[in-house]
PDB file of C-alpha atoms in Angstrom:
ATOM      1  CA  MET A   1     117.080  67.752 113.207  1.00 51.00           C
ATOM      2  CA  ALA A   2     116.962  71.377 113.892  1.00 72.00           C
ATOM      3  CA  GLY A   3     113.557  73.211 113.576  1.00 95.00           C
ATOM      4  CA  GLN A   4     112.772  75.637 110.219  1.00 98.00           C
ATOM      5  CA  LEU A   5     112.144  79.377 110.389  1.00 98.00           C
ATOM      6  CA  TYR A   6     109.702  80.713 107.474  1.00 98.00           C
ATOM      7  CA  VAL A   7     109.275  84.424 106.845  1.00 98.00           C
ATOM      8  CA  SER A   8     106.296  85.795 104.572  1.00 98.00           C
ATOM      9  CA  VAL A   9     105.583  88.953 103.782  1.00 98.00           C
ATOM     10  CA  SER A  10     102.064  89.946 102.241  1.00 96.00           C
ATOM     11  CA  GLY A  11     100.691  93.060 100.743  1.00 95.00           C
ATOM     12  CA  ILE A  12     103.214  93.544  98.292  1.00 97.00           C
ATOM     13  CA  ARG A  13     102.353  96.558  95.608  1.00 96.00           C
ATOM     14  CA  ALA A  14     103.871 100.008  94.489  1.00 95.00           C
ATOM     15  CA  ASP A  15     103.647 101.516  97.148  1.00 95.00           C
ATOM     16  CA  THR A  16     104.679  99.554  99.402  1.00 97.00           C
ATOM     17  CA  LEU A  17     107.421  97.819  97.223  1.00 98.00           C
ATOM     18  CA  THR A  18     110.256 100.197  98.249  1.00 98.00           C
ATOM     19  CA  ASP A  19     110.045  99.044 102.158  1.00 98.00           C
ATOM     20  CA  THR A  20     109.500  95.359 101.051  1.00 98.00           C
ATOM     21  CA  GLN A  21     112.609  95.463  99.114  1.00 98.00           C
ATOM     22  CA  ALA A  22     114.547  96.859 102.088  1.00 98.00           C
ATOM     23  CA  PHE A  23     113.366  94.255 104.572  1.00 98.00           C
ATOM     24  CA  VAL A  24     114.102  91.108 102.291  1.00 98.00           C
ATOM     25  CA  ASP A  25     117.408  92.620 101.779  1.00 98.00           C
ATOM     26  CA  GLU A  26     117.949  92.661 105.508  1.00 98.00           C
ATOM     27  CA  LEU A  27     116.745  89.609 106.128  1.00 98.00           C
ATOM     28  CA  ALA A  28     118.945  88.400 102.908  1.00 98.00           C
ATOM     29  CA  ARG A  29     121.919  89.651 105.364  1.00 98.00           C
ATOM     30  CA  ARG A  30     120.869  87.391 107.485  1.00 97.00           C
ATOM     31  CA  GLU A  31     120.934  84.826 105.266  1.00 98.00           C
ATOM     32  CA  VAL A  32     117.285  83.966 105.629  1.00 98.00           C
ATOM     33  CA  PRO A  33     115.220  83.905 102.039  1.00 98.00           C
ATOM     34  CA  THR A  34     111.284  85.450 102.039  1.00 98.00           C
ATOM     35  CA  SER A  35     108.028  83.972 101.123  1.00 98.00           C
ATOM     36  CA  LEU A  36     106.350  86.564  99.354  1.00 98.00           C
ATOM     37  CA  LEU A  37     102.499  86.360  99.224  1.00 98.00           C
ATOM     38  CA  VAL A  38     101.174  87.601  96.375  1.00 97.00           C
ATOM     39  CA  SER A  39      97.495  89.145  95.335  1.00 96.00           C
ATOM     40  CA  PRO A  40      96.488  89.351  91.522  1.00 96.00           C
ATOM     41  CA  ARG A  41      94.278  92.729  92.937  1.00 94.00           C
ATOM     42  CA  LEU A  42      94.178  94.739  96.022  1.00 90.00           C
ATOM     43  CA  LYS A  43      91.912  97.736  97.764  1.00 85.00           C
ATOM     44  CA  HIS A  44      91.776 100.744  95.830  1.00 84.00           C
ATOM     45  CA  GLY A  45      92.319  99.423  92.029  1.00 90.00           C
ATOM     46  CA  TYR A  46      95.287  97.866  92.246  1.00 92.00           C
ATOM     47  CA  ARG A  47      96.074  95.311  89.637  1.00 96.00           C
ATOM     48  CA  LEU A  48      99.128  93.501  89.654  1.00 96.00           C
ATOM     49  CA  HIS A  49      99.362  93.098  85.998  1.00 95.00           C
ATOM     50  CA  ASP A  50      99.732  96.965  85.702  1.00 96.00           C
ATOM     51  CA  ASP A  51     102.620  97.137  88.206  1.00 97.00           C
ATOM     52  CA  ALA A  52     105.675  96.294  85.833  1.00 98.00           C
ATOM     53  CA  GLU A  53     108.225  96.990  88.696  1.00 98.00           C
ATOM     54  CA  THR A  54     106.534  95.134  91.474  1.00 98.00           C
ATOM     55  CA  VAL A  55     105.971  91.911  88.976  1.00 98.00           C
ATOM     56  CA  ASP A  56     110.151  92.400  87.622  1.00 98.00           C
ATOM     57  CA  TRP A  57     110.976  92.291  91.206  1.00 98.00           C
ATOM     58  CA  LEU A  58     109.099  89.231  92.437  1.00 98.00           C
ATOM     59  CA  ARG A  59     110.505  87.353  89.364  1.00 98.00           C
ATOM     60  CA  GLU A  60     113.581  88.312  90.244  1.00 98.00           C
ATOM     61  CA  ARG A  61     113.598  87.046  93.714  1.00 98.00           C
ATOM     62  CA  ARG A  62     111.451  83.868  92.982  1.00 97.00           C
ATOM     63  CA  SER A  63     114.677  82.942  90.401  1.00 96.00           C
ATOM     64  CA  GLY A  64     117.143  82.965  93.186  1.00 96.00           C
ATOM     65  CA  ASP A  65     115.698  81.483  97.004  1.00 96.00           C
ATOM     66  CA  ASP A  66     112.785  83.561  97.495  1.00 98.00           C
ATOM     67  CA  ALA A  67     109.063  82.187  97.097  1.00 98.00           C
ATOM     68  CA  ILE A  68     105.821  83.164  95.497  1.00 98.00           C
ATOM     69  CA  VAL A  69     102.675  82.022  97.508  1.00 98.00           C
ATOM     70  CA  LEU A  70      99.053  82.732  95.896  1.00 98.00           C
ATOM     71  CA  HIS A  71      97.378  85.263  98.415  1.00 97.00           C
ATOM     72  CA  GLY A  72      93.862  85.235  97.721  1.00 95.00           C
ATOM     73  CA  TYR A  73      92.339  87.103  94.371  1.00 95.00           C
ATOM     74  CA  ASP A  74      91.340  89.825  94.992  1.00 89.00           C
ATOM     75  CA  GLN A  75      90.836  89.945  98.917  1.00 77.00           C
ATOM     76  CA  ALA A  76      87.731  91.122  98.674  1.00 71.00           C
ATOM     77  CA  ALA A  77      85.498  90.018 101.907  1.00 58.00           C
ATOM     78  CA  THR A  78      82.379  87.813 101.041  1.00 61.00           C
ATOM     79  CA  LYS A  79      80.852  88.362 103.932  1.00 58.00           C
ATOM     80  CA  ARG A  80      80.863  91.061 106.866  1.00 58.00           C
ATOM     81  CA  ARG A  81      84.134  90.984 107.885  1.00 63.00           C
ATOM     82  CA  ARG A  82      85.189  87.784 106.632  1.00 77.00           C
ATOM     83  CA  ALA A  83      88.012  87.188 104.807  1.00 88.00           C
ATOM     84  CA  GLU A  84      87.848  86.488 100.732  1.00 93.00           C
ATOM     85  CA  PHE A  85      88.294  82.503 101.009  1.00 94.00           C
ATOM     86  CA  ALA A  86      86.811  82.215 104.636  1.00 93.00           C
ATOM     87  CA  VAL A  87      83.412  81.130 103.762  1.00 93.00           C
ATOM     88  CA  ILE A  88      83.158  80.355 100.263  1.00 94.00           C
ATOM     89  CA  ASP A  89      81.656  77.232  98.857  1.00 96.00           C
ATOM     90  CA  THR A  90      84.048  74.838  96.322  1.00 97.00           C
ATOM     91  CA  HIS A  91      82.403  76.642  93.239  1.00 97.00           C
ATOM     92  CA  GLU A  92      82.801  80.418  94.071  1.00 96.00           C
ATOM     93  CA  ALA A  93      86.608  78.995  95.323  1.00 97.00           C
ATOM     94  CA  THR A  94      87.199  77.262  91.870  1.00 97.00           C
ATOM     95  CA  LEU A  95      86.506  80.770  89.592  1.00 97.00           C
ATOM     96  CA  ARG A  96      88.626  82.933  91.992  1.00 96.00           C
ATOM     97  CA  LEU A  97      91.805  80.614  91.848  1.00 97.00           C
ATOM     98  CA  ALA A  98      91.195  80.287  88.034  1.00 97.00           C
ATOM     99  CA  ALA A  99      91.212  84.034  87.733  1.00 97.00           C
ATOM    100  CA  ALA A 100      94.411  84.492  89.903  1.00 97.00           C
ATOM    101  CA  ASP A 101      96.010  81.512  88.694  1.00 97.00           C
ATOM    102  CA  ARG A 102      95.616  82.929  85.188  1.00 97.00           C
ATOM    103  CA  VAL A 103      97.060  86.278  86.600  1.00 97.00           C
ATOM    104  CA  LEU A 104     100.285  84.719  88.291  1.00 98.00           C
ATOM    105  CA  GLU A 105     101.062  82.729  85.379  1.00 98.00           C
ATOM    106  CA  ALA A 106     100.704  85.530  82.516  1.00 97.00           C
ATOM    107  CA  ALA A 107     103.083  87.371  85.244  1.00 97.00           C
ATOM    108  CA  GLY A 108     105.543  84.799  85.415  1.00 97.00           C
ATOM    109  CA  LEU A 109     104.771  84.363  89.046  1.00 98.00           C
ATOM    110  CA  ARG A 110     102.420  81.157  88.375  1.00 97.00           C
ATOM    111  CA  THR A 111     102.866  79.244  92.166  1.00 98.00           C
ATOM    112  CA  ARG A 112     101.796  75.608  93.836  1.00 97.00           C
ATOM    113  CA  LEU A 113     101.735  77.228  97.328  1.00 98.00           C
ATOM    114  CA  PHE A 114      98.272  79.287  98.402  1.00 98.00           C
ATOM    115  CA  ALA A 115      97.947  81.062 101.579  1.00 98.00           C
ATOM    116  CA  ALA A 116      94.541  82.736 101.795  1.00 96.00           C
ATOM    117  CA  PRO A 117      93.792  86.166 103.309  1.00 94.00           C
ATOM    118  CA  ARG A 118      93.961  86.251 107.057  1.00 93.00           C
ATOM    119  CA  TRP A 119      95.476  82.588 107.013  1.00 94.00           C
ATOM    120  CA  THR A 120      91.616  81.537 106.946  1.00 94.00           C
ATOM    121  CA  ALA A 121      90.090  79.558 103.823  1.00 96.00           C
ATOM    122  CA  SER A 122      86.888  77.326 104.057  1.00 96.00           C
ATOM    123  CA  ALA A 123      86.151  73.746 103.744  1.00 96.00           C
ATOM    124  CA  GLY A 124      84.957  74.658 100.333  1.00 97.00           C
ATOM    125  CA  ALA A 125      87.877  76.596  99.159  1.00 97.00           C
ATOM    126  CA  THR A 126      90.448  73.754 100.437  1.00 97.00           C
ATOM    127  CA  ALA A 127      88.713  71.569  98.372  1.00 97.00           C
ATOM    128  CA  ALA A 128      88.672  73.537  95.460  1.00 98.00           C
ATOM    129  CA  LEU A 129      92.748  73.976  95.815  1.00 98.00           C
ATOM    130  CA  PRO A 130      94.273  70.477  94.516  1.00 98.00           C
ATOM    131  CA  ALA A 131      91.741  70.583  90.919  1.00 97.00           C
ATOM    132  CA  ALA A 132      93.642  73.817  90.382  1.00 97.00           C
ATOM    133  CA  GLY A 133      97.107  72.446  90.895  1.00 97.00           C
ATOM    134  CA  PHE A 134      97.956  73.426  94.267  1.00 98.00           C
ATOM    135  CA  ARG A 135      99.510  71.555  96.236  1.00 98.00           C
ATOM    136  CA  VAL A 136     100.212  73.368  99.488  1.00 98.00           C
ATOM    137  CA  ASN A 137      97.331  75.227 101.713  1.00 98.00           C
ATOM    138  CA  LEU A 138      99.132  77.758 104.446  1.00 98.00           C
ATOM    139  CA  GLY A 139      96.884  78.226 107.062  1.00 97.00           C
ATOM    140  CA  PHE A 140      96.912  79.954 110.542  1.00 95.00           C
ATOM    141  CA  THR A 141      97.517  76.760 112.514  1.00 96.00           C
ATOM    142  CA  GLY A 142      99.677  74.942 110.152  1.00 97.00           C
ATOM    143  CA  TRP A 143      99.646  73.718 106.433  1.00 98.00           C
ATOM    144  CA  ASP A 144      97.882  71.267 104.479  1.00 97.00           C
ATOM    145  CA  ASP A 145      99.947  68.774 102.038  1.00 97.00           C
ATOM    146  CA  LEU A 146      97.192  68.678  99.478  1.00 97.00           C
ATOM    147  CA  VAL A 147      99.353  65.419  97.801  1.00 96.00           C
ATOM    148  CA  THR A 148      99.497  63.359 100.756  1.00 96.00           C
ATOM    149  CA  GLY A 149      96.723  64.869 102.898  1.00 95.00           C
ATOM    150  CA  GLN A 150      98.997  65.197 105.956  1.00 96.00           C
ATOM    151  CA  PHE A 151      98.544  68.581 108.135  1.00 97.00           C
ATOM    152  CA  THR A 152     101.825  70.197 110.116  1.00 97.00           C
ATOM    153  CA  ARG A 153     100.895  72.296 112.757  1.00 97.00           C
ATOM    154  CA  ALA A 154     102.819  75.289 113.253  1.00 97.00           C
ATOM    155  CA  ARG A 155     101.306  78.687 114.104  1.00 96.00           C
ATOM    156  CA  VAL A 156     101.956  81.785 112.445  1.00 96.00           C
ATOM    157  CA  LEU A 157     102.741  84.838 114.565  1.00 96.00           C
ATOM    158  CA  GLY A 158     103.285  88.737 113.387  1.00 95.00           C
ATOM    159  CA  PHE A 159     101.775  91.721 112.009  1.00 95.00           C
ATOM    160  CA  GLY A 160      98.657  92.765 109.559  1.00 86.00           C
ATOM    161  CA  ASP A 161      96.505  89.942 108.250  1.00 75.00           C
ATOM    162  CA  GLY A 162      94.606  89.968 110.974  1.00 70.00           C
ATOM    163  CA  PHE A 163      97.335  90.677 113.532  1.00 75.00           C
ATOM    164  CA  ARG A 164      97.338  93.791 115.723  1.00 73.00           C
ATOM    165  CA  ALA A 165     100.136  95.576 115.492  1.00 74.00           C
ATOM    166  CA  ASP A 166     101.111  96.972 119.283  1.00 84.00           C
ATOM    167  CA  ALA A 167     103.571  96.736 122.258  1.00 90.00           C
ATOM    168  CA  TRP A 168     101.587  93.944 123.917  1.00 92.00           C
ATOM    169  CA  TRP A 169     101.586  92.021 120.694  1.00 93.00           C
ATOM    170  CA  ALA A 170     105.000  92.510 119.913  1.00 95.00           C
ATOM    171  CA  ARG A 171     105.782  91.334 123.259  1.00 95.00           C
ATOM    172  CA  MET A 172     103.806  87.944 122.719  1.00 96.00           C
ATOM    173  CA  VAL A 173     105.270  87.182 119.459  1.00 97.00           C
ATOM    174  CA  VAL A 174     108.722  87.683 120.924  1.00 97.00           C
ATOM    175  CA  VAL A 175     108.013  85.167 124.114  1.00 97.00           C
ATOM    176  CA  SER A 176     106.503  82.751 121.681  1.00 97.00           C
ATOM    177  CA  THR A 177     109.239  82.974 118.834  1.00 98.00           C
ATOM    178  CA  ASN A 178     111.822  82.215 122.029  1.00 98.00           C
ATOM    179  CA  ARG A 179     109.331  79.311 122.901  1.00 97.00           C
ATOM    180  CA  THR A 180     109.309  77.811 120.493  1.00 98.00           C
ATOM    181  CA  ALA A 181     112.923  78.256 118.397  1.00 98.00           C
ATOM    182  CA  ARG A 182     114.270  77.312 122.268  1.00 97.00           C
ATOM    183  CA  ARG A 183     112.747  73.542 121.488  1.00 97.00           C
ATOM    184  CA  GLY A 184     113.889  73.372 117.648  1.00 97.00           C
ATOM    185  CA  GLY A 185     110.484  73.525 116.727  1.00 97.00           C
ATOM    186  CA  VAL A 186     108.899  75.455 113.174  1.00 98.00           C
ATOM    187  CA  VAL A 187     108.656  79.101 113.786  1.00 98.00           C
ATOM    188  CA  ARG A 188     106.446  81.005 110.987  1.00 98.00           C
ATOM    189  CA  LEU A 189     106.939  84.617 110.926  1.00 98.00           C
ATOM    190  CA  SER A 190     105.216  87.423 108.920  1.00 97.00           C
ATOM    191  CA  ILE A 191     104.265  90.928 107.789  1.00 97.00           C
ATOM    192  CA  ALA A 192     102.017  92.651 105.965  1.00 95.00           C
ATOM    193  CA  ALA A 193     104.124  95.095 104.008  1.00 96.00           C
ATOM    194  CA  LYS A 194     102.213  97.895 105.023  1.00 94.00           C
ATOM    195  CA  HIS A 195     103.286  97.392 108.809  1.00 95.00           C
ATOM    196  CA  LEU A 196     106.969  97.736 107.559  1.00 96.00           C
ATOM    197  CA  GLN A 197     106.922 101.401 108.409  1.00 94.00           C
ATOM    198  CA  THR A 198     105.769 100.713 111.557  1.00 93.00           C
ATOM    199  CA  PRO A 199     109.017 100.739 113.692  1.00 94.00           C
ATOM    200  CA  ILE A 200     107.860  98.139 116.391  1.00 94.00           C
ATOM    201  CA  ALA A 201     106.552  95.665 113.788  1.00 95.00           C
ATOM    202  CA  ARG A 202     109.622  95.802 111.769  1.00 96.00           C
ATOM    203  CA  GLN A 203     112.016  95.660 114.661  1.00 97.00           C
ATOM    204  CA  THR A 204     110.087  92.792 116.415  1.00 97.00           C
ATOM    205  CA  LEU A 205     110.208  90.568 113.311  1.00 97.00           C
ATOM    206  CA  LEU A 206     114.119  91.302 112.554  1.00 98.00           C
ATOM    207  CA  ASP A 207     114.628  90.433 116.354  1.00 98.00           C
ATOM    208  CA  CYS A 208     112.693  87.225 116.211  1.00 98.00           C
ATOM    209  CA  VAL A 209     114.491  86.101 113.166  1.00 98.00           C
ATOM    210  CA  ASP A 210     118.055  87.155 115.344  1.00 98.00           C
ATOM    211  CA  LEU A 211     116.266  84.831 118.197  1.00 98.00           C
ATOM    212  CA  SER A 212     115.682  81.905 115.659  1.00 98.00           C
ATOM    213  CA  ARG A 213     118.989  81.947 113.997  1.00 97.00           C
ATOM    214  CA  HIS A 214     120.442  81.947 117.625  1.00 97.00           C
ATOM    215  CA  HIS A 215     118.526  78.755 118.444  1.00 97.00           C
ATOM    216  CA  GLY A 216     120.059  76.941 115.258  1.00 97.00           C
ATOM    217  CA  LEU A 217     116.465  77.131 113.196  1.00 98.00           C
ATOM    218  CA  THR A 218     117.311  76.517 109.406  1.00 98.00           C
ATOM    219  CA  PRO A 219     115.967  79.522 107.174  1.00 98.00           C
ATOM    220  CA  VAL A 220     113.621  78.099 104.380  1.00 98.00           C
ATOM    221  CA  THR A 221     110.955  79.721 102.145  1.00 98.00           C
ATOM    222  CA  TYR A 222     107.641  77.049 101.443  1.00 98.00           C
ATOM    223  CA  ARG A 223     108.999  76.276  98.697  1.00 96.00           C
ATOM    224  CA  ARG A 224     110.249  73.781 100.419  1.00 95.00           C
ATOM    225  CA  LEU A 225     106.968  72.147 100.904  1.00 95.00           C
ATOM    226  CA  THR A 226     106.636  71.510  97.642  1.00 90.00           C
ATOM    227  CA  GLY A 227     109.891  69.614  96.431  1.00 80.00           C
ATOM    228  CA  VAL A 228     110.732  72.146  93.920  1.00 66.00           C
ATOM    229  CA  ALA A 229     113.853  73.905  94.358  1.00 60.00           C
ATOM    230  CA  ALA A 230     114.877  76.975  94.911  1.00 62.00           C
ATOM    231  CA  GLY A 231     115.063  79.180  91.298  1.00 63.00           C
ATOM    232  CA  ARG A 232     113.152  76.232  89.434  1.00 61.00           C
ATOM    233  CA  GLY A 233     109.804  75.674  88.545  1.00 59.00           C
ATOM    234  CA  ALA A 234     106.370  76.833  89.469  1.00 68.00           C
ATOM    235  CA  ALA A 235     106.532  77.773  93.514  1.00 66.00           C
TER     236      ALA A 235
END
């Protein structure tokens, strides 16, 4: 059975929307759907519910082959240099998940997929996810099926969300992608939208997509992990 290719973009907001749209269109020309990691709030006062153009575009993409993934609530560090969900307890995680879920539901973007900022969720945060209605927790080294309890190992590679964006790392991303794709494994690529203006990051991701396709990987989104078909349901 052929392996799978997952490509995701995070940090989508008004000032990164044009670059994100161009990148997603480039992937679509390669017949590769995208998982779009969405945060209700971001730095410098950004609020998703005030960004009608981005919301409309996200809804349009989700109605097709792409998937929406909740990517934290406000991405504020809960402790110095620790990502939002990295060290919080179950109670705090429950509050943040509920607030984020309300925003996405109001925007018509509700999802049962979760990926913590920097792909790091504490034990308390992970415990809060099923009660909040989430079915999959996407982490750095793999993902948890919160319904069956099964963990699938597959590491994320990319730029942003804790990853560097220089020539050395770009070479490592290509080498690791090629190794995994050649043996028919699962390749997970991710890029923060702000890095789409960084030529080495953008081109490396596209090169890795092409490598994965060359080795016969099947391009999919994380929505397949919930069992919800493209264009349907809250995924």
